[in-house]
Coordinates of N, CA and C in Angstrom, one line a residue:
D209 N -21.0 -4.4 -32.0 CA -21.5 -4.1 -30.7 C -20.8 -3.3 -29.9
D210 N -21.4 -2.8 -28.5 CA -21.2 -1.4 -28.1 C -19.8 -1.8 -27.2
L211 N -19.2 -2.6 -27.3 CA -17.8 -2.8 -26.4 C -16.6 -2.9 -27.7
E212 N -17.3 -3.3 -28.9 CA -16.1 -3.3 -29.8 C -16.1 -2.0 -30.4
A213 N -17.3 -1.4 -30.3 CA -17.0 0.6 -30.8 C -16.2 0.8 -29.7
G214 N -16.6 1.0 -28.6 CA -15.7 1.6 -27.2 C -14.5 1.6 -27.7
G215 N -14.1 0.0 -27.6 CA -12.8 -0.2 -27.8 C -11.7 0.7 -29.4
G216 N -12.9 0.8 -30.3 CA -12.1 1.2 -31.5 C -11.5 2.7 -31.0
L217 N -12.7 3.2 -31.0 CA -12.8 5.1 -30.5 C -11.3 5.0 -29.0
Y218 N -11.5 3.7 -27.8 CA -10.5 3.9 -27.3 C -8.6 3.6 -28.2
A219 N -9.0 3.0 -28.9 CA -7.4 2.5 -29.6 C -7.5 3.9 -30.2
R220 N -8.1 4.6 -31.2 CA -8.5 5.9 -32.0 C -7.6 7.0 -31.2
A221 N -8.0 7.1 -29.4 CA -7.7 8.0 -29.2 C -6.2 7.9 -28.1
L222 N -6.1 6.5 -28.1 CA -4.7 6.1 -27.5 C -3.1 6.6 -28.6
A223 N -3.9 6.5 -29.8 CA -3.2 6.7 -31.3 C -2.8 8.1 -31.4
L224 N -3.6 8.9 -31.1 CA -3.8 10.4 -31.1 C -2.7 10.7 -29.5
K225 N -3.0 10.5 -28.4 CA -2.4 10.7 -27.7 C -0.7 10.1 -27.6
Q226 N -0.8 8.8 -28.1 CA 0.9 8.6 -28.1 C 1.7 9.5 -29.2
R227 N 0.9 10.0 -30.1 CA 1.8 10.6 -30.7 C 2.5 12.4 -30.2
I228 N 1.1 12.6 -29.3 CA 1.1 14.0 -28.8 C 2.4 14.1 -27.4
A229 N 2.2 13.0 -27.0 CA 3.0 13.2 -25.4 C 3.1 11.4 -25.0
P230 N 3.9 10.3 -25.5 CA 3.9 9.2 -25.4 C 3.9 8.3 -24.0
E231 N 4.5 9.4 -23.4 CA 4.7 9.2 -22.0 C 4.5 10.3 -20.9
S232 N 2.6 9.8 -20.7 CA 2.2 10.6 -19.9 C 0.9 9.7 -19.2
L233 N 0.6 10.4 -18.0 CA -0.5 9.4 -17.8 C -1.9 9.5 -18.5
D234 N -2.2 10.6 -19.5 CA -3.1 10.2 -19.7 C -3.2 9.1 -20.8
V235 N -2.0 8.6 -21.5 CA -2.1 7.4 -22.4 C -2.3 6.5 -21.3
A236 N -1.3 6.7 -20.5 CA -1.7 5.2 -19.4 C -3.4 5.1 -18.7
S237 N -3.7 6.4 -18.6 CA -5.3 6.3 -18.3 C -5.8 5.7 -19.2
T238 N -5.7 6.0 -20.5 CA -6.5 5.3 -21.8 C -6.1 4.0 -21.7
L239 N -4.4 3.5 -21.9 CA -4.1 2.2 -22.0 C -5.0 0.9 -21.1
L240 N -5.1 1.7 -19.2 CA -6.1 1.4 -18.3 C -7.2 0.9 -18.5
N241 N -8.0 1.9 -19.4 CA -9.3 2.0 -20.4 C -9.4 0.7 -21.0
L242 N -8.1 0.3 -22.3 CA -8.4 -0.4 -23.2 C -8.7 -2.0 -22.3
G243 N -8.0 -2.0 -21.5 CA -7.8 -2.9 -20.3 C -8.9 -3.7 -19.7
V244 N -9.7 -2.6 -19.3 CA -10.6 -2.6 -18.7 C -11.9 -3.0 -19.7
L245 N -11.7 -2.7 -20.8 CA -12.8 -3.4 -22.0 C -12.2 -4.6 -22.4
A246 N -11.5 -5.1 -22.4 CA -10.6 -6.1 -23.0 C -11.3 -7.4 -21.7
A247 N -10.8 -7.0 -20.0 CA -11.6 -7.4 -18.8 C -13.3 -8.2 -19.3
T248 N -13.7 -6.7 -19.7 CA -15.2 -7.0 -20.0 C -15.7 -8.1 -20.8
R249 N -15.0 -8.2 -21.6 CA -14.9 -9.0 -23.0 C -14.8 -10.8 -22.5
G250 N -13.6 -10.7 -21.5 CA -13.1 -11.7 -21.0 C -11.7 -12.3 -21.8
D251 N -11.4 -11.0 -22.2 CA -10.0 -11.7 -23.0 C -8.8 -11.3 -22.0
W252 N -8.6 -11.8 -21.5 CA -7.3 -11.8 -20.3 C -5.8 -11.4 -20.4
A253 N -5.8 -12.1 -21.9 CA -4.6 -12.0 -22.3 C -4.5 -10.6 -22.6
A254 N -5.2 -9.7 -23.3 CA -5.3 -8.7 -23.8 C -5.4 -7.5 -22.6
A255 N -6.4 -7.9 -21.7 CA -6.3 -6.9 -20.5 C -5.3 -7.3 -19.6
R256 N -3.9 -8.4 -19.8 CA -3.2 -7.6 -19.0 C -1.9 -7.4 -19.8
A257 N -2.5 -7.4 -20.9 CA -1.1 -7.1 -21.6 C -1.6 -5.0 -21.3
R258 N -2.7 -4.5 -21.4 CA -3.1 -3.2 -21.5 C -2.8 -2.8 -20.0
Y259 N -2.9 -3.6 -19.3 CA -2.5 -3.1 -17.5 C -1.4 -3.2 -17.7
G260 N -0.4 -4.0 -18.3 CA 1.1 -4.1 -18.1 C 2.2 -2.8 -19.2
E261 N 1.0 -2.2 -19.6 CA 1.6 -1.1 -20.4 C 1.2 0.2 -19.2
S262 N 0.0 -0.1 -18.8 CA -0.4 1.3 -18.4 C 0.7 1.4 -17.0
L263 N 0.8 0.3 -16.2 CA 1.4 -0.1 -14.9 C 3.1 0.8 -15.5
A264 N 3.7 -0.1 -16.6 CA 4.7 1.0 -16.8 C 4.9 1.7 -16.5
L265 N 4.2 2.6 -17.4 CA 4.2 3.6 -17.6 C 3.9 4.6 -16.2
R266 N 3.2 3.9 -15.2 CA 2.6 4.9 -14.2 C 4.0 4.6 -13.0
E267 N 4.4 3.4 -13.0 CA 5.2 3.1 -12.3 C 6.3 4.6 -12.6
K268 N 7.1 4.7 -13.9 CA 7.7 5.4 -14.6 C 7.6 7.0 -14.0
L269 N 6.3 6.9 -14.0 CA 5.8 8.6 -14.0 C 5.5 9.0 -12.3
V270 N 4.6 8.0 -11.8 CA 4.4 8.7 -10.5 C 4.5 7.2 -9.9
P271 N 5.9 6.9 -9.5 CA 6.2 5.6 -8.9 C 5.6 5.9 -7.5
D272 N 5.3 4.6 -6.7 CA 4.7 4.5 -5.1 C 3.7 5.1 -5.1
S273 N 2.1 5.4 -6.1 CA 1.4 6.2 -5.8 C 0.0 5.5 -6.2
G274 N -0.7 5.7 -5.7 CA -2.1 5.6 -5.8 C -2.8 5.0 -7.1
N275 N -2.0 5.9 -8.3 CA -2.3 5.6 -9.4 C -1.7 4.2 -10.2
V276 N -0.7 3.7 -9.4 CA -0.2 2.4 -9.8 C -0.9 1.3 -8.8
A277 N -1.3 1.7 -7.8 CA -2.2 0.7 -7.2 C -3.7 0.1 -7.5
E278 N -3.8 1.5 -8.6 CA -5.0 1.2 -9.2 C -5.2 -0.1 -10.2
V279 N -4.0 0.4 -11.0 CA -3.8 -0.6 -12.2 C -3.1 -1.8 -11.5
L280 N -3.0 -1.9 -10.3 CA -2.2 -3.6 -10.0 C -3.9 -4.0 -9.2
N281 N -4.5 -3.4 -8.9 CA -5.8 -3.7 -8.4 C -6.8 -4.6 -9.4
N282 N -6.6 -3.4 -10.8 CA -7.1 -4.1 -12.0 C -6.4 -5.6 -12.3
L283 N -4.8 -5.5 -13.0 CA -4.3 -6.4 -13.2 C -4.2 -7.9 -12.2
A284 N -4.2 -7.3 -11.0 CA -4.6 -9.0 -9.6 C -6.1 -9.1 -10.1
E285 N -7.3 -8.7 -10.4 CA -8.3 -9.2 -10.8 C -8.1 -10.1 -12.1
V286 N -7.5 -9.9 -13.5 CA -7.1 -10.5 -14.2 C -6.6 -11.4 -13.6
E287 N -5.5 -11.5 -13.4 CA -4.8 -12.6 -12.8 C -5.4 -13.7 -12.3
G288 N -6.5 -13.1 -11.4 CA -7.3 -14.4 -10.6 C -8.4 -14.9 -11.5
E289 N -9.4 -14.1 -12.3 CA -9.9 -14.6 -13.2 C -9.3 -15.6 -14.1
A290 N -8.2 -15.6 -14.7 CA -7.3 -16.5 -15.5 C -7.1 -17.3 -14.7
G291 N -7.2 -17.6 -13.7 CA -6.4 -18.6 -12.5 C -5.2 -18.3 -12.2
N292 N -4.2 -17.6 -13.0 CA -2.9 -17.4 -12.2 C -3.1 -16.8 -10.2
R293 N -3.5 -17.6 -9.7 CA -3.5 -17.2 -8.2 C -2.2 -16.6 -7.6
D294 N -1.1 -17.1 -7.7 CA 0.2 -16.2 -7.2 C 0.3 -14.7 -7.7
A295 N 0.2 -14.8 -8.9 CA 0.7 -13.4 -9.5 C -0.7 -12.6 -9.1
E296 N -2.0 -12.9 -8.7 CA -2.9 -12.5 -8.5 C -2.4 -11.5 -7.0
R297 N -2.5 -12.7 -6.4 CA -1.6 -12.2 -5.0 C -0.8 -11.6 -4.7
V298 N 0.2 -11.4 -5.6 CA 1.3 -10.7 -5.7 C 0.8 -9.0 -5.7
A299 N 0.0 -8.6 -6.8 CA -0.2 -7.6 -7.4 C -1.2 -7.0 -6.3
Y300 N -2.1 -7.3 -5.6 CA -3.1 -7.2 -4.4 C -2.1 -6.7 -3.4
G301 N -1.1 -7.6 -3.0 CA -0.4 -7.1 -1.8 C 0.4 -5.7 -2.1
R302 N 1.1 -5.5 -3.6 CA 1.5 -4.7 -4.0 C 0.9 -3.3 -3.8
A303 N -0.3 -3.5 -4.5 CA -1.6 -2.6 -4.5 C -1.7 -2.2 -2.8
L304 N -1.6 -2.4 -2.0 CA -2.1 -2.9 -0.7 C -1.3 -2.1 0.0
E305 N -0.1 -2.2 0.1 CA 1.4 -1.5 0.2 C 1.5 -0.1 -0.1
L306 N 1.2 0.4 -1.1 CA 1.4 1.6 -1.7 C 0.1 2.6 -1.2
L307 N -1.0 1.5 -0.9 CA -2.4 2.8 -0.5 C -2.1 2.8 0.9
K308 N -1.6 1.9 1.7 CA -1.4 2.4 3.0 C -0.4 3.2 3.2
C309 N 0.7 3.4 2.6 CA 1.3 4.4 2.9 C 0.7 5.9 1.9
H310 N 0.0 6.0 1.1 CA -0.4 7.2 0.5 C -1.5 7.2 0.6
A311 N -2.5 6.6 0.6 CA -3.9 6.3 1.5 C -4.5 5.6 2.0
P312 N -3.9 5.7 3.3 CA -4.3 4.5 4.5 C -5.6 4.6 4.7
R313 N -6.3 3.6 5.3 CA -7.6 3.4 5.0 C -8.8 4.0 4.5
G314 N -8.7 4.2 3.6 CA -9.5 5.1 2.9 C -10.3 3.8 1.7
L315 N -11.2 4.5 0.5 CA -12.1 3.5 -0.1 C -11.4 3.2 -1.5
R316 N -10.3 3.6 -2.1 CA -9.3 2.5 -2.7 C -9.1 1.4 -2.4
E317 N -8.7 1.6 -0.4 CA -7.6 0.5 -0.2 C -8.8 -0.7 0.4
A318 N -9.8 -0.1 0.3 CA -11.2 -1.3 0.9 C -11.5 -1.7 -0.3
T319 N -11.7 -1.4 -1.7 CA -11.9 -2.0 -2.7 C -11.0 -3.0 -2.7
V320 N -9.6 -3.2 -2.5 CA -8.2 -4.2 -2.8 C -8.4 -5.0 -2.0
H321 N -8.9 -4.6 0.0 CA -9.4 -5.5 0.7 C -10.5 -6.3 0.3
Q322 N -11.5 -5.9 -0.2 CA -12.8 -6.9 -0.6 C -12.7 -7.1 -1.9
N323 N -11.7 -7.2 -2.4 CA -11.3 -8.1 -3.9 C -10.5 -9.4 -3.6
L324 N -9.8 -8.7 -2.6 CA -8.5 -10.0 -2.4 C -9.3 -11.0 -1.1
G325 N -10.4 -10.2 -0.6 CA -11.3 -11.0 0.3 C -12.3 -12.3 -0.6
H326 N -12.5 -11.5 -2.0 CA -13.8 -12.6 -2.5 C -12.6 -13.6 -3.1
S327 N -11.3 -13.1 -3.6 CA -10.3 -14.1 -4.1 C -10.1 -15.2 -2.8
M328 N -9.6 -14.8 -1.7 CA -9.5 -15.9 -0.6 C -10.9 -16.7 -0.2
R329 N -11.9 -16.2 -0.3 CA -12.9 -17.0 -0.3 C -13.1 -17.9 -1.8
R330 N -13.0 -17.5 -2.7 CA -13.1 -18.7 -3.7 C -12.1 -19.9 -3.8
S331 N -10.7 -18.9 -3.0 CA -9.7 -20.8 -2.8 C -9.7 -21.0 -1.5
G332 N -11.1 -20.8 -0.9 CA -11.5 -21.8 0.5 C -10.9 -21.0 2.1
E333 N -10.2 -20.3 1.9 CA -8.9 -19.1 2.9 C -10.3 -18.3 3.2
R334 N -11.1 -19.3 4.3 CA -12.0 -18.1 4.7 C -11.8 -17.0 5.8
V335 N -10.7 -17.9 6.6 CA -10.5 -16.4 8.0 C -9.9 -15.3 7.5
E336 N -8.8 -15.3 6.7 CA -8.0 -14.4 5.5 C -9.3 -13.8 4.8
A337 N -9.8 -14.3 4.5 CA -11.3 -13.4 3.9 C -11.9 -12.4 4.6
A338 N -12.4 -13.2 5.5 CA -13.2 -12.6 6.6 C -12.3 -11.2 7.0
R339 N -11.2 -11.5 7.4 CA -10.0 -10.4 7.7 C -10.5 -9.1 6.5
H340 N -10.0 -9.6 5.7 CA -9.7 -8.5 4.6 C -11.4 -8.3 4.1
L341 N -12.4 -8.7 4.3 CA -14.1 -7.9 4.4 C -14.1 -6.9 5.1
A342 N -13.6 -7.6 6.6 CA -13.9 -6.9 7.7 C -13.2 -5.6 7.7
I343 N -12.4 -5.5 6.9 CA -11.3 -4.2 6.8 C -12.0 -3.3 5.7
A344 N -12.5 -3.9 4.7 CA -13.6 -3.4 4.0 C -15.0 -2.8 4.4
L345 N -15.2 -3.4 5.3 CA -16.7 -3.1 6.1 C -16.8 -2.2 6.6
E346 N -15.5 -1.7 7.4 CA -14.7 -0.9 8.7 C -14.8 0.5 7.3
A347 N -13.9 0.2 6.6 CA -13.7 1.5 5.8 C -15.2 2.4 4.9
R348 N -15.8 1.1 4.8 CA -17.2 1.9 3.7 C -18.2 2.0 5.0
R349 N -18.3 1.4 6.0 CA -19.0 2.1 6.8 C -18.8 3.4 7.2
R350 N -17.6 3.6 7.6 CA -16.8 5.2 7.8 C -17.4 6.3 7.5
L351 N -16.9 5.7 5.8 CA -16.5 6.9 4.8 C -17.5 6.7 3.6
A352 N -18.3 5.7 3.2 CA -19.5 5.8 2.2 C -20.6 4.9 3.1
P353 N -21.4 5.7 4.0 CA -22.5 4.7 4.4 C -23.3 5.0 3.8
G354 N -24.0 3.8 3.4 CA -25.4 3.8 2.7 C -25.3 3.5 0.8
S355 N -24.2 3.5 0.6 CA -23.3 3.0 -0.5 C -23.9 1.9 -1.3
A356 N -23.5 1.8 -2.4 CA -23.1 0.8 -3.5 C -22.3 -0.5 -3.1
A357 N -21.4 -0.2 -2.7 CA -19.9 -0.7 -2.1 C -20.0 -1.3 -1.0
L358 N -20.4 -0.5 0.2 CA -20.9 -0.9 1.6 C -21.8 -2.3 1.1
A359 N -23.0 -1.9 0.0 CA -23.6 -3.0 0.7 C -22.6 -4.2 -0.5
Q360 N -22.2 -4.3 -1.5 CA -21.6 -5.3 -2.0 C -20.8 -6.0 -0.9
T361 N -20.0 -5.2 0.2 CA -19.2 -5.7 1.6 C -20.0 -6.4 2.0
C362 N -21.3 -6.1 2.4 CA -22.4 -6.6 3.6 C -22.5 -8.3 2.7
Y363 N -22.8 -8.3 1.2 CA -23.5 -9.4 0.5 C -22.0 -10.0 0.7
A364 N -20.6 -9.5 0.2 CA -19.6 -10.4 0.5 C -19.7 -11.4 1.5
L365 N -19.7 -10.7 3.1 CA -19.3 -11.4 3.9 C -21.1 -12.0 4.8
G366 N -22.1 -11.7 3.4 CA -22.8 -12.9 3.8 C -22.7 -13.9 3.3
L367 N -21.7 -13.9 2.0 CA -21.8 -15.2 1.5 C -20.8 -16.1 2.1
L368 N -19.8 -15.3 3.0 CA -18.7 -16.0 3.7 C -19.6 -16.8 4.7
A369 N -20.6 -16.0 5.1 CA -21.2 -16.8 6.6 C -21.8 -17.9 6.1
R370 N -22.5 -17.9 4.9 CA -23.3 -18.9 4.1 C -22.3 -20.0 3.9
D371 N -21.0 -19.8 3.1 CA -20.3 -20.9 3.0 C -20.1 -21.5 4.4
G372 N -19.8 -21.0 5.2 CA -19.0 -21.8 6.4 C -20.8 -21.7 7.3
G373 N -21.5 -21.8 6.9 CA -23.1 -22.8 7.9 C -23.4 -21.8 8.9
R374 N -23.2 -20.4 8.7 CA -23.6 -19.6 9.9 C -24.3 -18.7 9.0
C375 N -26.1 -19.5 9.0 CA -27.0 -18.6 8.3 C -27.4 -17.8 9.0
A376 N -27.4 -17.6 10.4 CA -28.5 -16.5 10.8 C -27.1 -15.0 10.5
E377 N -26.0 -15.5 10.5 CA -25.1 -14.4 10.6 C -25.1 -13.7 9.3
A378 N -25.3 -14.8 8.0 CA -25.2 -14.5 6.8 C -26.6 -13.4 6.6
V379 N -27.4 -13.8 7.2 CA -29.0 -13.1 7.4 C -28.5 -12.0 7.5
S380 N -28.1 -11.6 8.7 CA -27.4 -10.3 9.8 C -27.0 -9.1 8.9
Y381 N -26.5 -10.0 7.5 CA -25.3 -8.9 6.7 C -26.6 -8.4 5.5
L382 N -27.8 -8.9 5.4 CA -28.9 -8.2 4.5 C -29.4 -6.9 4.7

C-alpha cells in the first residue's frame, strides 16, 4: 500500500539523515512526517512516539518557535484521537502560547484554534468551542478568503450551531 511504501522511504531517509546530521531540523521534519503517516494509519502510539522525537529535537534546536508549535498541534490531534483529552489540551495550549508570541493572529494560530474548537465541540464544551472557532474564522477571513481552510472553519461553526439547535445559524455558514 502507498502509506507503507511512503513510510519505508521516510524511514530510509531518516536513517541517512541521522548518519549525516543526527541533531538537525531535517531529522526533526522527517520524524514529523513519519508521525503524520502513523496517524493517517491510526497508529496513535507510533505517531505519538515520532512526534515526541521531533518535538524533543525542535525544542533543543529552535525552542519557543513556530516549529515547536507545529509538532505540538499534531501531537494534540493524536492525543485527542487516542482519548487523552488532558494531554491534548496541554499540547494545544502550549502551541497557542508559542504562536501568540511568534506569529500572532496568523494562519498557524487559526489552525490550532480550529482544532481546539473541534475538540471542545466533541467534548460538549460549546461556548469555548465557539470562541476558538470564531478566532479561526476571523483570521481565515482576513488572511485566506475563499480558501479551503476558511470553508472548513465555516463548516465547523455550522456543525456547532446545528448541535445547539440553531438551524438558521447553521445554514448561514454554508
